[in-house]
Coordinates of N, CA and C in Angstrom, one line a residue:
G643 N 0.6 -1.1 -0.2 CA 0.2 0.0 0.0 C 0.8 1.0 0.1
G644 N 0.7 2.2 1.1 CA 1.1 3.4 1.2 C 2.5 3.4 1.8
T645 N 3.2 4.5 1.9 CA 4.4 4.6 2.6 C 4.2 4.8 4.1
T646 N 5.2 4.3 4.8 CA 5.0 4.5 6.3 C 6.3 5.2 6.7
L647 N 6.3 5.9 8.0 CA 7.2 6.4 8.3 C 8.1 5.5 9.3
S648 N 9.2 5.5 9.4 CA 10.1 4.5 10.0 C 10.6 5.7 11.1
A649 N 11.0 5.3 12.2 CA 11.5 5.6 13.4 C 12.8 6.6 13.2
K650 N 13.2 6.7 12.1 CA 14.2 7.6 11.8 C 13.8 8.7 10.8
S651 N 12.5 8.5 10.4 CA 11.9 9.4 9.4 C 11.7 10.8 10.0
Y652 N 11.8 12.0 9.2 CA 11.6 13.2 9.8 C 10.6 13.9 9.0
F653 N 9.7 14.8 9.4 CA 8.7 15.6 8.6 C 8.7 17.2 9.2
E654 N 8.5 18.0 8.5 CA 8.4 19.2 8.9 C 6.7 19.8 9.0
I655 N 6.6 20.3 10.1 CA 5.1 20.9 10.3 C 4.9 22.1 9.9
Q656 N 4.1 22.5 8.9 CA 4.0 23.9 8.6 C 3.1 24.7 9.5
S657 N 2.3 24.2 10.1 CA 1.5 24.9 11.1 C 0.8 24.0 12.0
M658 N 0.3 24.3 13.2 CA -0.1 23.6 14.3 C -1.2 24.4 15.0
E659 N -2.3 23.7 15.3 CA -3.4 24.7 16.0 C -3.7 23.9 17.1
V660 N -3.5 24.5 18.4 CA -3.8 24.0 19.6 C -5.0 24.9 20.3
W661 N -5.8 24.1 21.0 CA -6.9 24.7 21.5 C -6.9 24.3 23.0
G662 N -7.3 25.5 23.9 CA -7.4 24.9 25.4 C -8.9 25.0 25.7
V663 N -9.4 24.3 26.3 CA -10.8 24.2 26.5 C -11.3 24.2 28.0
G664 N -10.1 24.4 28.9 CA -10.4 24.8 30.2 C -10.5 23.4 31.4
G665 N -10.2 22.3 30.9 CA -10.4 21.4 31.8 C -11.7 20.5 31.7
K666 N -11.6 19.3 32.6 CA -12.5 18.3 32.3 C -14.1 18.8 32.6
D667 N -14.0 19.6 33.8 CA -15.3 20.0 34.2 C -16.2 21.1 33.4
I668 N -15.3 21.8 32.6 CA -15.9 22.8 31.7 C -16.3 22.0 30.2
V669 N -15.2 21.1 29.9 CA -15.6 20.5 28.9 C -17.2 19.6 28.9
Q670 N -17.3 18.9 30.3 CA -18.5 18.2 30.4 C -19.9 19.3 30.6
A671 N -19.5 20.5 31.1 CA -20.7 21.4 31.1 C -21.0 22.0 29.7
A672 N -20.0 21.9 28.8 CA -20.3 22.4 27.5 C -21.0 21.2 26.7
L673 N -20.4 19.9 27.0 CA -21.3 18.8 26.6 C -22.6 18.6 26.9
D674 N -23.1 18.8 28.1 CA -24.3 18.8 28.7 C -25.2 19.9 28.1
G675 N -24.8 21.3 28.1 CA -25.3 22.2 27.5 C -25.7 22.2 26.0
R676 N -24.9 21.2 25.2 CA -25.1 21.1 23.9 C -26.1 19.8 23.9
R677 N -26.0 18.9 24.6 CA -27.1 17.8 24.9 C -28.5 18.4 25.1
K678 N -28.5 19.4 26.0 CA -29.9 19.9 26.5 C -30.2 20.8 25.4
A679 N -29.5 21.5 24.6 CA -29.9 22.3 23.3 C -30.6 21.6 22.4
R680 N -29.9 20.4 22.1 CA -30.4 19.4 21.1 C -31.7 18.8 21.6
E681 N -31.8 18.6 22.8 CA -33.0 18.1 23.2 C -34.5 18.9 23.1
L682 N -33.8 20.2 23.4 CA -35.0 21.5 23.3 C -35.4 21.5 21.8
R683 N -34.5 21.4 20.8 CA -34.8 21.7 19.4 C -35.4 20.4 19.0
E684 N -35.1 19.1 19.5 CA -36.0 18.2 19.1 C -37.4 18.1 19.5
E685 N -37.5 18.6 20.8 CA -38.9 18.9 21.4 C -39.7 19.7 20.8
G686 N -39.1 20.9 20.2 CA -39.8 21.9 19.3 C -40.4 21.2 17.9
I687 N -39.3 20.4 17.4 CA -39.8 19.6 16.3 C -40.8 18.5 16.3
R688 N -40.8 18.1 17.7 CA -42.1 17.0 17.8 C -43.2 17.6 18.0
R689 N -43.0 18.9 18.7 CA -44.6 19.5 18.9 C -45.0 20.2 17.6
A690 N -44.1 20.8 16.6 CA -44.6 21.2 15.5 C -45.2 20.0 14.6
R691 N -44.8 19.0 14.8 CA -45.2 17.9 13.9 C -46.6 17.4 14.5
K692 N -47.0 17.9 15.5 CA -48.4 17.2 16.4 C -49.4 18.3 15.8
V693 N -50.6 17.5 15.2 CA -51.6 18.4 14.8 C -52.6 18.2 15.9
D694 N -53.1 19.3 16.2 CA -54.5 19.3 16.9 C -55.7 19.1 15.9
K695 N -56.1 17.8 15.9 CA -57.0 17.6 15.1 C -58.4 18.2 15.2
A696 N -58.8 18.5 16.1 CA -60.1 19.2 16.5 C -59.8 20.6 15.8
Q697 N -59.0 21.3 16.2 CA -58.6 22.6 15.7 C -58.6 22.6 14.0
F698 N -58.0 21.7 13.6 CA -57.8 21.4 12.0 C -59.0 21.1 11.5
L699 N -60.2 20.4 12.0 CA -61.3 20.3 11.3 C -62.2 21.7 11.8
D700 N -62.0 22.4 12.7 CA -62.7 23.5 13.0 C -62.2 24.7 12.0
D701 N -60.8 24.5 11.6 CA -60.5 25.5 10.3 C -61.0 24.9 9.2
F702 N -61.0 23.7 8.9 CA -61.7 23.2 7.6 C -63.0 23.8 7.5
R703 N -64.0 23.5 8.5 CA -65.5 23.9 8.8 C -65.4 25.2 8.6
S704 N -64.8 26.2 9.1 CA -64.9 27.7 9.1 C -64.2 28.1 8.0
G705 N -63.4 27.4 6.9 CA -63.1 28.1 5.7 C -61.9 28.7 5.7
A706 N -61.1 28.6 7.1 CA -59.5 29.2 7.2 C -58.9 28.5 6.4
I707 N -59.1 27.2 5.9 CA -58.2 26.4 5.2 C -59.0 26.3 4.1
D708 N -58.6 26.7 2.9 CA -59.1 26.7 1.4 C -59.2 25.2 1.1
S709 N -60.6 24.8 1.2 CA -60.7 23.4 0.8 C -62.5 23.3 0.2
K710 N -62.7 22.6 -0.4 CA -64.0 22.3 -0.9 C -64.5 21.1 0.0
A711 N -64.0 20.5 1.0 CA -64.4 19.5 1.6 C -65.7 19.7 2.5
F712 N -66.0 20.7 2.9 CA -67.2 21.1 3.7 C -68.2 22.2 2.8
A713 N -68.1 22.3 1.3 CA -68.6 23.1 0.4 C -70.2 22.8 0.5
Y714 N -70.5 21.4 0.8 CA -72.0 21.0 0.8 C -72.7 21.8 1.8
K715 N -72.1 22.1 2.8 CA -72.9 23.1 3.9 C -73.2 24.1 3.6
Q716 N -72.6 24.9 2.6 CA -72.9 26.3 2.1 C -74.0 25.9 1.0
Q717 N -74.1 24.7 0.3 CA -75.0 24.5 -0.9 C -76.5 24.3 -0.1
I718 N -76.2 23.6 1.1 CA -77.6 23.0 1.8 C -78.0 24.1 2.7
D719 N -77.6 25.1 2.9 CA -77.9 26.4 4.1 C -79.4 26.7 3.3
G720 N -80.3 26.6 4.4 CA -81.6 27.2 4.0 C -82.6 26.1 3.6
R721 N -82.1 24.8 3.2 CA -83.1 23.8 2.7 C -83.7 23.2 3.9
A722 N -85.0 22.8 3.7 CA -85.8 22.4 4.7 C -85.4 21.1 5.0
D723 N -84.7 20.3 4.2 CA -84.4 19.0 4.6 C -82.9 18.8 5.1
Q724 N -82.5 20.2 5.6 CA -81.1 20.2 6.1 C -81.0 19.7 7.7
D725 N -80.3 18.5 7.8 CA -80.1 17.8 9.0 C -78.6 17.4 9.2
V726 N -77.7 18.3 9.0 CA -76.5 18.0 9.3 C -75.7 19.0 10.5

């Protein structure tokens, strides 16, 4: 396969980036904060996906949602045999 470095090989580092994060407690606090933020975001997504079926039906009936599903109600308004 590829070439490997032997114990006597040398290489030149062009640049090195070093980050200080403040120790184990600070890293754990950051990880906990990230976990909590993800949970909150996921909960918001779950809530947004839920549909209040009663409200949805009311919106259809009231005409708030453009649909012909309940158009018959307007067509039968005032008819003597109306029993809906």
